[in-house]
């Protein structure tokens, strides 16, 4: 390797709430010679990071600008409301918009849900981040509706959450610049799509097949038969030829009589 050659590497961005552990593990198993670097990024900055070349691909939240970015939708998250453990809402298993109509619902500036209309009563000021909003919920200022992964990420002992039935949902996708669909990006796409290492659509070559074993010769069904040795009956047994039961001059008893003497 010359000094001008660079060691191949792959940079994977991910937004808060996404856990890329499974895909990173598979990458390390299949491409141990290509290091993978994780790049945490906020949901609002993820697309600019990809466009500026700060990462080769990234786990982002939809929607994605399809003019210059490609995306593969992966899954849709459950939406939950974060509440204090002593709140009345904890008495139900699932919450509706009607249940929160009289509550102050916080909408942080980095909100990842696509709201048509904000729920509940508005707060005096929008929190800067989801983490700030969680702290306000703990202080009894209001409630917060977020994807379940963010509720788990910012978990506190004094807070809990409940699923929300009719709230907008957040969808997670793998995205990368359209003009930068490199071989390594194709490799990671194959991993995310669940392709096996020997998949025909994967870029990485399959392991070399084992050398072909010589085929066993099939028994001959035609051609000349071997001649029996001298003095031995032929392979057809006593049913053919001159031997056996149909031999000439042979009596049933197997013993011939003496000829009469002439006078």
PDB file of N, CA, C and O in Angstrom, residues 174-207:
ATOM      1  N   UNK A 174     -33.248   4.816   6.358  1.00  0.00           N
ATOM      2  CA  UNK A 174     -31.828   4.912   6.030  1.00  0.00           C
ATOM      3  C   UNK A 174     -31.714   5.839   4.829  1.00  0.00           C
ATOM      4  O   UNK A 174     -32.386   5.647   3.816  1.00  0.00           O
ATOM      5  N   UNK A 175     -30.858   6.864   4.929  1.00  0.00           N
ATOM      6  CA  UNK A 175     -30.734   7.845   3.856  1.00  0.00           C
ATOM      7  C   UNK A 175     -29.269   8.070   3.512  1.00  0.00           C
ATOM      8  O   UNK A 175     -28.378   7.872   4.355  1.00  0.00           O
ATOM      9  N   UNK A 176     -29.030   8.483   2.260  1.00  0.00           N
ATOM     10  CA  UNK A 176     -27.680   8.783   1.800  1.00  0.00           C
ATOM     11  C   UNK A 176     -27.787   9.666   0.558  1.00  0.00           C
ATOM     12  O   UNK A 176     -28.825   9.685  -0.121  1.00  0.00           O
ATOM     13  N   UNK A 177     -26.744  10.424   0.211  1.00  0.00           N
ATOM     14  CA  UNK A 177     -26.782  11.265  -0.990  1.00  0.00           C
ATOM     15  C   UNK A 177     -26.884  10.413  -2.252  1.00  0.00           C
ATOM     16  O   UNK A 177     -26.175   9.418  -2.410  1.00  0.00           O
ATOM     17  N   UNK A 178     -27.762  10.795  -3.143  1.00  0.00           N
ATOM     18  CA  UNK A 178     -27.980  10.010  -4.362  1.00  0.00           C
ATOM     19  C   UNK A 178     -26.720   9.894  -5.205  1.00  0.00           C
ATOM     20  O   UNK A 178     -26.474   8.849  -5.822  1.00  0.00           O
ATOM     21  N   UNK A 179     -25.937  10.938  -5.240  1.00  0.00           N
ATOM     22  CA  UNK A 179     -24.724  10.929  -6.078  1.00  0.00           C
ATOM     23  C   UNK A 179     -23.550  10.230  -5.401  1.00  0.00           C
ATOM     24  O   UNK A 179     -22.462  10.158  -5.986  1.00  0.00           O
ATOM     25  N   UNK A 180     -23.755   9.741  -4.197  1.00  0.00           N
ATOM     26  CA  UNK A 180     -22.668   9.096  -3.458  1.00  0.00           C
ATOM     27  C   UNK A 180     -23.064   7.681  -3.038  1.00  0.00           C
ATOM     28  O   UNK A 180     -22.810   7.268  -1.905  1.00  0.00           O
ATOM     29  N   UNK A 181     -23.675   6.951  -3.962  1.00  0.00           N
ATOM     30  CA  UNK A 181     -24.046   5.566  -3.670  1.00  0.00           C
ATOM     31  C   UNK A 181     -22.839   4.677  -3.950  1.00  0.00           C
ATOM     32  O   UNK A 181     -22.727   4.031  -4.980  1.00  0.00           O
ATOM     33  N   UNK A 182     -21.920   4.670  -3.003  1.00  0.00           N
ATOM     34  CA  UNK A 182     -20.669   3.941  -3.159  1.00  0.00           C
ATOM     35  C   UNK A 182     -20.864   2.451  -2.915  1.00  0.00           C
ATOM     36  O   UNK A 182     -21.941   1.999  -2.497  1.00  0.00           O
ATOM     37  N   UNK A 183     -19.803   1.684  -3.143  1.00  0.00           N
ATOM     38  CA  UNK A 183     -19.862   0.241  -2.882  1.00  0.00           C
ATOM     39  C   UNK A 183     -20.138  -0.036  -1.407  1.00  0.00           C
ATOM     40  O   UNK A 183     -20.874  -0.959  -1.063  1.00  0.00           O
ATOM     41  N   UNK A 184     -19.533   0.762  -0.520  1.00  0.00           N
ATOM     42  CA  UNK A 184     -19.759   0.551   0.915  1.00  0.00           C
ATOM     43  C   UNK A 184     -21.198   0.893   1.300  1.00  0.00           C
ATOM     44  O   UNK A 184     -21.786   0.223   2.166  1.00  0.00           O
ATOM     45  N   UNK A 185     -21.763   1.904   0.680  1.00  0.00           N
ATOM     46  CA  UNK A 185     -23.170   2.213   0.926  1.00  0.00           C
ATOM     47  C   UNK A 185     -24.039   1.048   0.470  1.00  0.00           C
ATOM     48  O   UNK A 185     -24.989   0.642   1.155  1.00  0.00           O
ATOM     49  N   UNK A 186     -23.723   0.469  -0.688  1.00  0.00           N
ATOM     50  CA  UNK A 186     -24.472  -0.688  -1.169  1.00  0.00           C
ATOM     51  C   UNK A 186     -24.358  -1.856  -0.196  1.00  0.00           C
ATOM     52  O   UNK A 186     -25.326  -2.592   0.042  1.00  0.00           O
ATOM     53  N   UNK A 187     -23.170  -2.031   0.373  1.00  0.00           N
ATOM     54  CA  UNK A 187     -22.987  -3.092   1.366  1.00  0.00           C
ATOM     55  C   UNK A 187     -23.900  -2.875   2.566  1.00  0.00           C
ATOM     56  O   UNK A 187     -24.525  -3.809   3.069  1.00  0.00           O
ATOM     57  N   UNK A 188     -23.959  -1.629   3.037  1.00  0.00           N
ATOM     58  CA  UNK A 188     -24.785  -1.354   4.221  1.00  0.00           C
ATOM     59  C   UNK A 188     -26.272  -1.468   3.890  1.00  0.00           C
ATOM     60  O   UNK A 188     -27.058  -1.932   4.729  1.00  0.00           O
ATOM     61  N   UNK A 189     -26.666  -1.067   2.691  1.00  0.00           N
ATOM     62  CA  UNK A 189     -28.054  -1.242   2.276  1.00  0.00           C
ATOM     63  C   UNK A 189     -28.426  -2.724   2.313  1.00  0.00           C
ATOM     64  O   UNK A 189     -29.513  -3.098   2.771  1.00  0.00           O
ATOM     65  N   UNK A 190     -27.527  -3.578   1.840  1.00  0.00           N
ATOM     66  CA  UNK A 190     -27.793  -5.016   1.876  1.00  0.00           C
ATOM     67  C   UNK A 190     -27.987  -5.521   3.287  1.00  0.00           C
ATOM     68  O   UNK A 190     -28.851  -6.369   3.555  1.00  0.00           O
ATOM     69  N   UNK A 191     -27.208  -5.003   4.222  1.00  0.00           N
ATOM     70  CA  UNK A 191     -27.345  -5.414   5.623  1.00  0.00           C
ATOM     71  C   UNK A 191     -28.691  -4.970   6.184  1.00  0.00           C
ATOM     72  O   UNK A 191     -29.397  -5.738   6.843  1.00  0.00           O
ATOM     73  N   UNK A 192     -29.059  -3.712   5.926  1.00  0.00           N
ATOM     74  CA  UNK A 192     -30.312  -3.179   6.447  1.00  0.00           C
ATOM     75  C   UNK A 192     -31.514  -3.920   5.846  1.00  0.00           C
ATOM     76  O   UNK A 192     -32.507  -4.167   6.526  1.00  0.00           O
ATOM     77  N   UNK A 193     -31.411  -4.294   4.576  1.00  0.00           N
ATOM     78  CA  UNK A 193     -32.510  -5.021   3.924  1.00  0.00           C
ATOM     79  C   UNK A 193     -32.557  -6.485   4.325  1.00  0.00           C
ATOM     80  O   UNK A 193     -33.467  -7.215   3.932  1.00  0.00           O
ATOM     81  N   UNK A 194     -31.588  -6.936   5.078  1.00  0.00           N
ATOM     82  CA  UNK A 194     -31.598  -8.315   5.546  1.00  0.00           C
ATOM     83  C   UNK A 194     -31.063  -9.324   4.562  1.00  0.00           C
ATOM     84  O   UNK A 194     -31.323 -10.522   4.692  1.00  0.00           O
ATOM     85  N   UNK A 195     -30.296  -8.872   3.566  1.00  0.00           N
ATOM     86  CA  UNK A 195     -29.728  -9.816   2.618  1.00  0.00           C
ATOM     87  C   UNK A 195     -28.635 -10.639   3.290  1.00  0.00           C
ATOM     88  O   UNK A 195     -27.892 -10.137   4.128  1.00  0.00           O
ATOM     89  N   UNK A 196     -28.530 -11.890   2.885  1.00  0.00           N
ATOM     90  CA  UNK A 196     -27.481 -12.739   3.404  1.00  0.00           C
ATOM     91  C   UNK A 196     -26.172 -12.424   2.703  1.00  0.00           C
ATOM     92  O   UNK A 196     -26.142 -11.755   1.671  1.00  0.00           O
ATOM     93  N   UNK A 197     -25.092 -12.922   3.248  1.00  0.00           N
ATOM     94  CA  UNK A 197     -23.783 -12.643   2.668  1.00  0.00           C
ATOM     95  C   UNK A 197     -23.648 -13.240   1.281  1.00  0.00           C
ATOM     96  O   UNK A 197     -22.879 -12.748   0.446  1.00  0.00           O
ATOM     97  N   UNK A 198     -24.418 -14.298   0.978  1.00  0.00           N
ATOM     98  CA  UNK A 198     -24.349 -14.940  -0.334  1.00  0.00           C
ATOM     99  C   UNK A 198     -25.471 -14.499  -1.266  1.00  0.00           C
ATOM    100  O   UNK A 198     -25.699 -15.128  -2.295  1.00  0.00           O
ATOM    101  N   UNK A 199     -26.174 -13.433  -0.903  1.00  0.00           N
ATOM    102  CA  UNK A 199     -27.273 -12.965  -1.735  1.00  0.00           C
ATOM    103  C   UNK A 199     -26.771 -12.555  -3.109  1.00  0.00           C
ATOM    104  O   UNK A 199     -25.711 -11.960  -3.250  1.00  0.00           O
ATOM    105  N   UNK A 200     -27.566 -12.864  -4.137  1.00  0.00           N
ATOM    106  CA  UNK A 200     -27.174 -12.522  -5.497  1.00  0.00           C
ATOM    107  C   UNK A 200     -27.175 -11.019  -5.722  1.00  0.00           C
ATOM    108  O   UNK A 200     -26.541 -10.517  -6.634  1.00  0.00           O
ATOM    109  N   UNK A 201     -27.905 -10.268  -4.869  1.00  0.00           N
ATOM    110  CA  UNK A 201     -27.968  -8.824  -5.024  1.00  0.00           C
ATOM    111  C   UNK A 201     -26.885  -8.122  -4.224  1.00  0.00           C
ATOM    112  O   UNK A 201     -26.714  -6.924  -4.329  1.00  0.00           O
ATOM    113  N   UNK A 202     -26.171  -8.845  -3.384  1.00  0.00           N
ATOM    114  CA  UNK A 202     -25.115  -8.219  -2.616  1.00  0.00           C
ATOM    115  C   UNK A 202     -23.902  -7.931  -3.482  1.00  0.00           C
ATOM    116  O   UNK A 202     -23.658  -8.574  -4.487  1.00  0.00           O
ATOM    117  N   UNK A 203     -23.132  -6.919  -3.077  1.00  0.00           N
ATOM    118  CA  UNK A 203     -21.959  -6.571  -3.871  1.00  0.00           C
ATOM    119  C   UNK A 203     -20.772  -7.443  -3.517  1.00  0.00           C
ATOM    120  O   UNK A 203     -19.948  -7.771  -4.351  1.00  0.00           O
ATOM    121  N   UNK A 204     -20.655  -7.834  -2.244  1.00  0.00           N
ATOM    122  CA  UNK A 204     -19.480  -8.571  -1.815  1.00  0.00           C
ATOM    123  C   UNK A 204     -19.476  -9.948  -2.440  1.00  0.00           C
ATOM    124  O   UNK A 204     -20.485 -10.637  -2.502  1.00  0.00           O
ATOM    125  N   UNK A 205     -18.349 -10.414  -2.965  1.00  0.00           N
ATOM    126  CA  UNK A 205     -18.328 -11.731  -3.597  1.00  0.00           C
ATOM    127  C   UNK A 205     -18.534 -12.826  -2.581  1.00  0.00           C
ATOM    128  O   UNK A 205     -18.151 -12.701  -1.418  1.00  0.00           O
ATOM    129  N   UNK A 206     -19.139 -13.903  -3.019  1.00  0.00           N
ATOM    130  CA  UNK A 206     -19.336 -15.053  -2.151  1.00  0.00           C
ATOM    131  C   UNK A 206     -18.020 -15.770  -1.941  1.00  0.00           C
ATOM    132  O   UNK A 206     -17.088 -15.663  -2.741  1.00  0.00           O
ATOM    133  N   UNK A 207     -17.920 -16.525  -0.825  1.00  0.00           N
ATOM    134  CA  UNK A 207     -16.706 -17.316  -0.628  1.00  0.00           C
ATOM    135  C   UNK A 207     -16.485 -18.262  -1.790  1.00  0.00           C
ATOM    136  O   UNK A 207     -17.427 -18.730  -2.424  1.00  0.00           O
TER     137      UNK A 207
END
